[in-house]
PDB file of C-alpha atoms in Angstrom:
ATOM      1  CA  MET L 860     106.087  61.445-127.126  1.00  0.00           C
ATOM      2  CA  SER L 861     106.106  65.250-127.434  1.00  0.00           C
ATOM      3  CA  PRO L 862     104.606  67.357-124.601  1.00  0.00           C
ATOM      4  CA  PRO L 863     101.525  68.361-126.687  1.00  0.00           C
ATOM      5  CA  ALA L 864     100.824  64.747-127.621  1.00  0.00           C
ATOM      6  CA  ARG L 865     101.281  63.662-124.008  1.00  0.00           C
ATOM      7  CA  GLY L 866      98.858  66.362-122.929  1.00  0.00           C
ATOM      8  CA  GLU L 867      96.280  65.165-125.437  1.00  0.00           C
ATOM      9  CA  ALA L 868      96.646  61.599-124.169  1.00  0.00           C
ATOM     10  CA  LYS L 869      96.097  62.758-120.595  1.00  0.00           C
ATOM     11  CA  ARG L 870      92.952  64.669-121.581  1.00  0.00           C
ATOM     12  CA  ALA L 871      91.657  61.625-123.421  1.00  0.00           C
ATOM     13  CA  ALA L 872      92.370  59.479-120.365  1.00  0.00           C
ATOM     14  CA  ARG L 873      90.332  61.836-118.157  1.00  0.00           C
ATOM     15  CA  ILE L 874      87.424  61.604-120.607  1.00  0.00           C
ATOM     16  CA  TYR L 875      87.542  57.796-120.524  1.00  0.00           C
ATOM     17  CA  GLU L 876      87.647  57.900-116.709  1.00  0.00           C
ATOM     18  CA  GLU L 877      84.560  60.114-116.671  1.00  0.00           C
ATOM     19  CA  ILE L 878      82.760  57.679-118.995  1.00  0.00           C
ATOM     20  CA  LEU L 879      83.680  54.758-116.743  1.00  0.00           C
ATOM     21  CA  GLY L 880      82.430  56.699-113.755  1.00  0.00           C
ATOM     22  CA  ILE L 881      79.024  56.787-115.415  1.00  0.00           C
ATOM     23  CA  GLU L 882      79.147  53.397-117.134  1.00  0.00           C
ATOM     24  CA  PRO L 883      81.794  51.223-115.394  1.00  0.00           C
ATOM     25  CA  GLY L 884      81.575  48.256-117.748  1.00  0.00           C
ATOM     26  CA  ARG L 885      81.869  50.053-121.062  1.00  0.00           C
ATOM     27  CA  ARG L 886      84.525  48.036-122.912  1.00  0.00           C
ATOM     28  CA  SER L 887      85.482  50.733-125.419  1.00  0.00           C
ATOM     29  CA  ALA L 888      86.230  53.154-122.577  1.00  0.00           C
ATOM     30  CA  ILE L 889      88.232  50.526-120.679  1.00  0.00           C
ATOM     31  CA  LEU L 890      90.408  49.768-123.693  1.00  0.00           C
ATOM     32  CA  GLY L 891      90.719  53.456-124.520  1.00  0.00           C
ATOM     33  CA  LEU L 892      91.905  54.210-120.992  1.00  0.00           C
ATOM     34  CA  ALA L 893      94.558  51.488-121.281  1.00  0.00           C
ATOM     35  CA  ARG L 894      95.832  52.900-124.568  1.00  0.00           C
ATOM     36  CA  THR L 895      95.912  56.524-123.484  1.00  0.00           C
ATOM     37  CA  GLY L 896      97.399  55.655-120.099  1.00  0.00           C
ATOM     38  CA  ALA L 897     100.280  53.878-121.818  1.00  0.00           C
ATOM     39  CA  LYS L 898     100.829  56.793-124.200  1.00  0.00           C
ATOM     40  CA  SER L 899     100.795  59.388-121.438  1.00  0.00           C
ATOM     41  CA  GLY L 900     103.124  57.409-119.192  1.00  0.00           C
ATOM     42  CA  GLU L 901     100.520  56.882-116.459  1.00  0.00           C
ATOM     43  CA  PRO L 902     100.896  53.277-115.271  1.00  0.00           C
ATOM     44  CA  LYS L 903      98.125  53.591-112.681  1.00  0.00           C
ATOM     45  CA  ALA L 904      95.637  54.500-115.410  1.00  0.00           C
ATOM     46  CA  VAL L 905      96.788  51.526-117.466  1.00  0.00           C
ATOM     47  CA  ALA L 906      96.466  49.228-114.453  1.00  0.00           C
ATOM     48  CA  GLN L 907      93.000  50.568-113.686  1.00  0.00           C
ATOM     49  CA  ALA L 908      91.874  49.821-117.238  1.00  0.00           C
ATOM     50  CA  LEU L 909      93.341  46.328-117.148  1.00  0.00           C
ATOM     51  CA  LEU L 910      91.618  45.571-113.840  1.00  0.00           C
ATOM     52  CA  GLU L 911      88.330  46.912-115.181  1.00  0.00           C
ATOM     53  CA  GLU L 912      88.693  44.593-118.151  1.00  0.00           C
ATOM     54  CA  ALA L 913      89.593  41.673-115.863  1.00  0.00           C
ATOM     55  CA  SER L 914      86.448  42.229-113.805  1.00  0.00           C
ATOM     56  CA  LYS L 915      84.307  41.977-116.938  1.00  0.00           C
ATOM     57  CA  THR L 916      85.810  38.904-118.563  1.00  0.00           C
ATOM     58  CA  THR L 917      84.070  35.573-118.081  1.00  0.00           C
ATOM     59  CA  GLU L 918      87.223  33.596-118.861  1.00  0.00           C
ATOM     60  CA  ASP L 919      89.181  32.982-115.640  1.00  0.00           C
ATOM     61  CA  ARG L 920      92.526  32.482-117.369  1.00  0.00           C
ATOM     62  CA  GLU L 921      92.147  35.735-119.282  1.00  0.00           C
ATOM     63  CA  GLY L 922      91.120  37.562-116.117  1.00  0.00           C
ATOM     64  CA  GLN L 923      94.173  36.308-114.242  1.00  0.00           C
ATOM     65  CA  ALA L 924      96.451  37.307-117.118  1.00  0.00           C
ATOM     66  CA  LEU L 925      94.991  40.822-117.092  1.00  0.00           C
ATOM     67  CA  ARG L 926      95.499  41.123-113.333  1.00  0.00           C
ATOM     68  CA  ILE L 927      99.148  40.127-113.681  1.00  0.00           C
ATOM     69  CA  ARG L 928      99.608  42.650-116.501  1.00  0.00           C
ATOM     70  CA  ALA L 929      98.184  45.270-114.156  1.00  0.00           C
ATOM     71  CA  ALA L 930     100.560  44.150-111.406  1.00  0.00           C
ATOM     72  CA  GLN L 931     103.525  44.347-113.795  1.00  0.00           C
ATOM     73  CA  THR L 932     102.483  47.881-114.718  1.00  0.00           C
ATOM     74  CA  LEU L 933     102.317  48.872-111.048  1.00  0.00           C
ATOM     75  CA  ALA L 934     105.506  47.100-109.950  1.00  0.00           C
ATOM     76  CA  THR L 935     107.692  50.219-109.894  1.00  0.00           C
ATOM     77  CA  VAL L 936     105.091  52.827-108.908  1.00  0.00           C
ATOM     78  CA  ASP L 937     102.936  50.926-106.404  1.00  0.00           C
ATOM     79  CA  PRO L 938     104.687  47.687-105.449  1.00  0.00           C
ATOM     80  CA  SER L 939     102.365  47.082-102.499  1.00  0.00           C
ATOM     81  CA  ARG L 940      99.322  47.092-104.756  1.00  0.00           C
ATOM     82  CA  ALA L 941     101.200  44.967-107.285  1.00  0.00           C
ATOM     83  CA  MET L 942     101.965  42.372-104.597  1.00  0.00           C
ATOM     84  CA  THR L 943      98.322  42.313-103.524  1.00  0.00           C
ATOM     85  CA  LEU L 944      97.310  41.517-107.105  1.00  0.00           C
ATOM     86  CA  VAL L 945      99.988  38.836-107.414  1.00  0.00           C
ATOM     87  CA  SER L 946      98.879  37.226-104.154  1.00  0.00           C
ATOM     88  CA  SER L 947      95.260  37.194-105.281  1.00  0.00           C
ATOM     89  CA  VAL L 948      96.216  35.395-108.494  1.00  0.00           C
ATOM     90  CA  LEU L 949      98.439  32.877-106.694  1.00  0.00           C
ATOM     91  CA  THR L 950      95.693  32.146-104.173  1.00  0.00           C
ATOM     92  CA  ARG L 951      93.531  30.958-107.057  1.00  0.00           C
ATOM     93  CA  ASP L 952      96.339  29.474-109.148  1.00  0.00           C
ATOM     94  CA  PRO L 953      99.563  28.665-107.234  1.00  0.00           C
ATOM     95  CA  ALA L 954     101.155  27.434-110.456  1.00  0.00           C
ATOM     96  CA  HIS L 955     100.695  30.691-112.383  1.00  0.00           C
ATOM     97  CA  ALA L 956     104.180  31.147-113.892  1.00  0.00           C
ATOM     98  CA  ASP L 957     104.016  34.889-114.616  1.00  0.00           C
ATOM     99  CA  ALA L 958     102.651  35.576-111.138  1.00  0.00           C
ATOM    100  CA  ARG L 959     105.490  33.597-109.526  1.00  0.00           C
ATOM    101  CA  THR L 960     108.094  35.427-111.604  1.00  0.00           C
ATOM    102  CA  LEU L 961     106.712  38.817-110.615  1.00  0.00           C
ATOM    103  CA  GLU L 962     106.426  37.683-106.990  1.00  0.00           C
ATOM    104  CA  THR L 963     110.164  36.945-106.953  1.00  0.00           C
ATOM    105  CA  ARG L 964     110.977  40.321-108.486  1.00  0.00           C
ATOM    106  CA  LEU L 965     108.812  42.258-106.027  1.00  0.00           C
ATOM    107  CA  HIS L 966     110.327  40.483-103.029  1.00  0.00           C
ATOM    108  CA  GLU L 967     113.870  41.087-104.296  1.00  0.00           C
ATOM    109  CA  ASP L 968     113.205  44.756-105.054  1.00  0.00           C
ATOM    110  CA  ALA L 969     111.881  45.205-101.509  1.00  0.00           C
ATOM    111  CA  GLY L 970     114.805  43.364 -99.919  1.00  0.00           C
ATOM    112  CA  ARG L 971     112.624  40.475 -98.745  1.00  0.00           C
ATOM    113  CA  TYR L 972     115.240  37.903 -99.668  1.00  0.00           C
ATOM    114  CA  THR L 973     113.915  35.026 -97.577  1.00  0.00           C
ATOM    115  CA  LEU L 974     110.565  35.341 -99.326  1.00  0.00           C
ATOM    116  CA  ALA L 975     112.314  35.774-102.681  1.00  0.00           C
ATOM    117  CA  GLY L 976     114.126  32.500-102.047  1.00  0.00           C
ATOM    118  CA  GLU L 977     110.869  30.752-101.191  1.00  0.00           C
ATOM    119  CA  SER L 978     109.349  32.123-104.384  1.00  0.00           C
ATOM    120  CA  ILE L 979     112.231  30.812-106.489  1.00  0.00           C
ATOM    121  CA  ARG L 980     111.958  27.422-104.774  1.00  0.00           C
ATOM    122  CA  ALA L 981     108.277  27.263-105.743  1.00  0.00           C
ATOM    123  CA  ARG L 982     109.208  28.116-109.329  1.00  0.00           C
ATOM    124  CA  ILE L 983     111.753  25.291-109.382  1.00  0.00           C
ATOM    125  CA  ASP L 984     109.017  22.828-108.435  1.00  0.00           C
ATOM    126  CA  LEU L 985     106.802  24.218-111.195  1.00  0.00           C
ATOM    127  CA  ALA L 986     109.456  24.409-113.936  1.00  0.00           C
ATOM    128  CA  HIS L 987     109.145  21.820-116.685  1.00  0.00           C
ATOM    129  CA  SER L 988     112.523  22.022-118.418  1.00  0.00           C
ATOM    130  CA  ARG L 989     115.887  21.028-116.994  1.00  0.00           C
ATOM    131  CA  THR L 990     117.403  24.253-118.305  1.00  0.00           C
ATOM    132  CA  GLU L 991     114.889  26.396-116.417  1.00  0.00           C
ATOM    133  CA  LYS L 992     115.352  24.401-113.211  1.00  0.00           C
ATOM    134  CA  VAL L 993     119.134  24.807-113.362  1.00  0.00           C
ATOM    135  CA  LYS L 994     118.805  28.539-113.985  1.00  0.00           C
ATOM    136  CA  LEU L 995     116.534  28.883-110.962  1.00  0.00           C
ATOM    137  CA  TRP L 996     118.771  26.783-108.699  1.00  0.00           C
ATOM    138  CA  LEU L 997     121.676  29.084-109.604  1.00  0.00           C
ATOM    139  CA  ALA L 998     119.568  32.175-108.904  1.00  0.00           C
ATOM    140  CA  LEU L 999     118.573  30.717-105.537  1.00  0.00           C
ATOM    141  CA  ALA L1000     122.196  29.927-104.693  1.00  0.00           C
ATOM    142  CA  GLN L1001     123.188  33.526-105.408  1.00  0.00           C
ATOM    143  CA  ILE L1002     120.526  34.893-103.064  1.00  0.00           C
ATOM    144  CA  GLN L1003     121.430  32.379-100.366  1.00  0.00           C
ATOM    145  CA  GLU L1004     125.118  33.253-100.489  1.00  0.00           C
ATOM    146  CA  THR L1005     125.087  37.001-101.086  1.00  0.00           C
ATOM    147  CA  GLN L1006     121.881  38.146 -99.380  1.00  0.00           C
ATOM    148  CA  LEU L1007     121.038  35.497 -96.788  1.00  0.00           C
ATOM    149  CA  GLN L1008     124.701  34.813 -95.918  1.00  0.00           C
ATOM    150  CA  SER L1009     124.125  31.057 -95.976  1.00  0.00           C
ATOM    151  CA  SER L1010     126.953  29.337 -97.804  1.00  0.00           C
ATOM    152  CA  THR L1011     125.648  25.958 -96.669  1.00  0.00           C
ATOM    153  CA  ASP L1012     122.291  26.470 -98.366  1.00  0.00           C
ATOM    154  CA  ALA L1013     123.997  27.925-101.448  1.00  0.00           C
ATOM    155  CA  LEU L1014     126.163  24.816-101.733  1.00  0.00           C
ATOM    156  CA  GLN L1015     123.092  22.582-101.563  1.00  0.00           C
ATOM    157  CA  SER L1016     121.442  24.576-104.353  1.00  0.00           C
ATOM    158  CA  LEU L1017     124.574  24.383-106.483  1.00  0.00           C
ATOM    159  CA  LYS L1018     124.748  20.626-105.946  1.00  0.00           C
ATOM    160  CA  ALA L1019     121.116  20.348-107.048  1.00  0.00           C
ATOM    161  CA  ALA L1020     121.958  22.284-110.224  1.00  0.00           C
ATOM    162  CA  ARG L1021     124.988  20.066-110.804  1.00  0.00           C
ATOM    163  CA  ALA L1022     122.876  16.913-110.423  1.00  0.00           C
ATOM    164  CA  LEU L1023     120.462  18.146-113.081  1.00  0.00           C
ATOM    165  CA  ASP L1024     123.151  19.162-115.576  1.00  0.00           C
ATOM    166  CA  PRO L1025     126.632  17.711-114.925  1.00  0.00           C
ATOM    167  CA  GLN L1026     127.985  19.484-118.029  1.00  0.00           C
ATOM    168  CA  HIS L1027     127.052  22.969-116.834  1.00  0.00           C
ATOM    169  CA  LEU L1028     130.260  24.824-115.976  1.00  0.00           C
ATOM    170  CA  VAL L1029     128.920  27.155-113.274  1.00  0.00           C
ATOM    171  CA  PRO L1030     127.906  24.798-110.402  1.00  0.00           C
ATOM    172  CA  PRO L1031     131.289  23.038-109.965  1.00  0.00           C
ATOM    173  CA  ALA L1032     133.200  26.304-110.274  1.00  0.00           C
ATOM    174  CA  GLU L1033     130.978  27.980-107.675  1.00  0.00           C
ATOM    175  CA  ILE L1034     131.116  24.999-105.313  1.00  0.00           C
ATOM    176  CA  ALA L1035     134.917  25.087-105.392  1.00  0.00           C
ATOM    177  CA  ARG L1036     135.003  28.872-104.985  1.00  0.00           C
ATOM    178  CA  ILE L1037     132.737  28.919-101.938  1.00  0.00           C
ATOM    179  CA  LEU L1038     134.608  26.111-100.178  1.00  0.00           C
ATOM    180  CA  THR L1039     137.940  27.784-100.958  1.00  0.00           C
ATOM    181  CA  GLU L1040     136.732  31.091 -99.530  1.00  0.00           C
ATOM    182  CA  LEU L1041     135.526  29.258 -96.419  1.00  0.00           C
ATOM    183  CA  ALA L1042     138.968  27.616 -96.148  1.00  0.00           C
ATOM    184  CA  ASP L1043     137.164  24.333 -95.553  1.00  0.00           C
ATOM    185  CA  PHE L1044     139.792  22.244 -97.276  1.00  0.00           C
ATOM    186  CA  PRO L1045     138.600  18.771 -96.200  1.00  0.00           C
ATOM    187  CA  ALA L1046     135.149  19.644 -97.530  1.00  0.00           C
ATOM    188  CA  LEU L1047     136.705  21.077-100.706  1.00  0.00           C
ATOM    189  CA  ARG L1048     138.714  17.894-101.266  1.00  0.00           C
ATOM    190  CA  SER L1049     135.573  15.810-100.733  1.00  0.00           C
ATOM    191  CA  ALA L1050     133.596  18.024-103.097  1.00  0.00           C
ATOM    192  CA  LEU L1051     136.279  17.707-105.790  1.00  0.00           C
ATOM    193  CA  GLU L1052     136.234  13.926-105.458  1.00  0.00           C
ATOM    194  CA  ASN L1053     132.439  13.938-105.801  1.00  0.00           C
ATOM    195  CA  LEU L1054     132.735  16.152-108.868  1.00  0.00           C
ATOM    196  CA  ALA L1055     135.207  13.642-110.309  1.00  0.00           C
ATOM    197  CA  GLN L1056     132.684  10.839-109.811  1.00  0.00           C
ATOM    198  CA  THR L1057     130.034  12.713-111.778  1.00  0.00           C
ATOM    199  CA  ALA L1058     132.403  14.040-114.453  1.00  0.00           C
ATOM    200  CA  THR L1059     131.242  13.554-118.034  1.00  0.00           C
ATOM    201  CA  SER L1060     134.665  12.811-119.530  1.00  0.00           C
ATOM    202  CA  PRO L1061     137.941  11.169-118.435  1.00  0.00           C
ATOM    203  CA  GLU L1062     139.745  14.506-118.858  1.00  0.00           C
ATOM    204  CA  GLU L1063     137.313  16.275-116.541  1.00  0.00           C
ATOM    205  CA  ARG L1064     137.532  13.474-113.995  1.00  0.00           C
ATOM    206  CA  ALA L1065     141.334  13.623-114.036  1.00  0.00           C
ATOM    207  CA  MET L1066     141.260  17.402-113.545  1.00  0.00           C
ATOM    208  CA  TYR L1067     139.136  17.131-110.397  1.00  0.00           C
ATOM    209  CA  LEU L1068     141.245  14.285-109.013  1.00  0.00           C
ATOM    210  CA  VAL L1069     144.441  16.301-109.503  1.00  0.00           C
ATOM    211  CA  ARG L1070     142.894  19.307-107.790  1.00  0.00           C
ATOM    212  CA  ALA L1071     141.738  17.086-104.918  1.00  0.00           C
ATOM    213  CA  GLY L1072     145.264  15.674-104.682  1.00  0.00           C
ATOM    214  CA  GLU L1073     146.714  19.183-104.505  1.00  0.00           C
ATOM    215  CA  ILE L1074     144.360  20.034-101.652  1.00  0.00           C
ATOM    216  CA  GLU L1075     145.434  16.892 -99.772  1.00  0.00           C
ATOM    217  CA  GLU L1076     149.120  17.618-100.376  1.00  0.00           C
ATOM    218  CA  LEU L1077     149.283  21.377 -99.949  1.00  0.00           C
ATOM    219  CA  ARG L1078     146.430  22.148 -97.554  1.00  0.00           C
ATOM    220  CA  CYS L1079     145.742  19.002 -95.554  1.00  0.00           C
ATOM    221  CA  GLY L1080     149.337  17.735 -95.410  1.00  0.00           C
ATOM    222  CA  ASP L1081     148.416  14.156 -96.308  1.00  0.00           C
ATOM    223  CA  ASP L1082     150.956  13.097 -98.929  1.00  0.00           C
ATOM    224  CA  ALA L1083     149.784   9.480 -98.996  1.00  0.00           C
ATOM    225  CA  ALA L1084     146.184  10.457 -99.751  1.00  0.00           C
ATOM    226  CA  ALA L1085     147.422  12.915-102.358  1.00  0.00           C
ATOM    227  CA  ALA L1086     149.503  10.221-104.048  1.00  0.00           C
ATOM    228  CA  LYS L1087     146.485   7.922-104.329  1.00  0.00           C
ATOM    229  CA  LEU L1088     144.492  10.653-106.030  1.00  0.00           C
ATOM    230  CA  TYR L1089     147.342  11.430-108.448  1.00  0.00           C
ATOM    231  CA  VAL L1090     147.569   7.747-109.357  1.00  0.00           C
ATOM    232  CA  GLN L1091     143.837   7.632-110.060  1.00  0.00           C
ATOM    233  CA  ALA L1092     144.160  10.675-112.299  1.00  0.00           C
ATOM    234  CA  LEU L1093     147.118   9.200-114.223  1.00  0.00           C
ATOM    235  CA  SER L1094     145.263   5.930-114.800  1.00  0.00           C
ATOM    236  CA  LEU L1095     142.501   7.628-116.808  1.00  0.00           C
TER     237      LEU L1095
END
């Protein structure tokens, strides 16, 4: 938007604000303020208009949706106010999906990673599709490993994702990576054997058994155990 047009939008927004100061419930002024606030790049004006509209609606679902739209508008300019709005919606409707998503984002942006993890865990419980649950388990695992420094919790989340979708490539790769970085070779060998048990094809099962055998042979120094694993792999 050009500077003159932006200036006109700001003047229009001030006029709508003056009208609402005299007649707070005037719908045309509320909607006008939302439009002009968006055009002039004033998120607080947009949020104010959305909240005014929410206070006037008699439909609870619509009111909650408007409050979350206001919170989304405020997320980068007034995150504290945005979180207050999100919390008010979740108090009334703990299963509100958009509110939970924004809650996670606000906590992450503020570095509140423990709370972000709790928010993602709540979203997992609320998710209906397997795909969405797996995506959220992976997001939780990333926070647990990189931000909360808890490889143990990250591994549990990755195992939960693996249980939901054995064909997804990320969980087994990440499980192996974390255990390798921890140099916990007995646990890595055990994890590879478990991955072999839940493999979806003979080729995949053989791959995990061979890798487990290599860990036994090269890292744990147990040639006999390694040989048994190689035999299992060759028999597939």
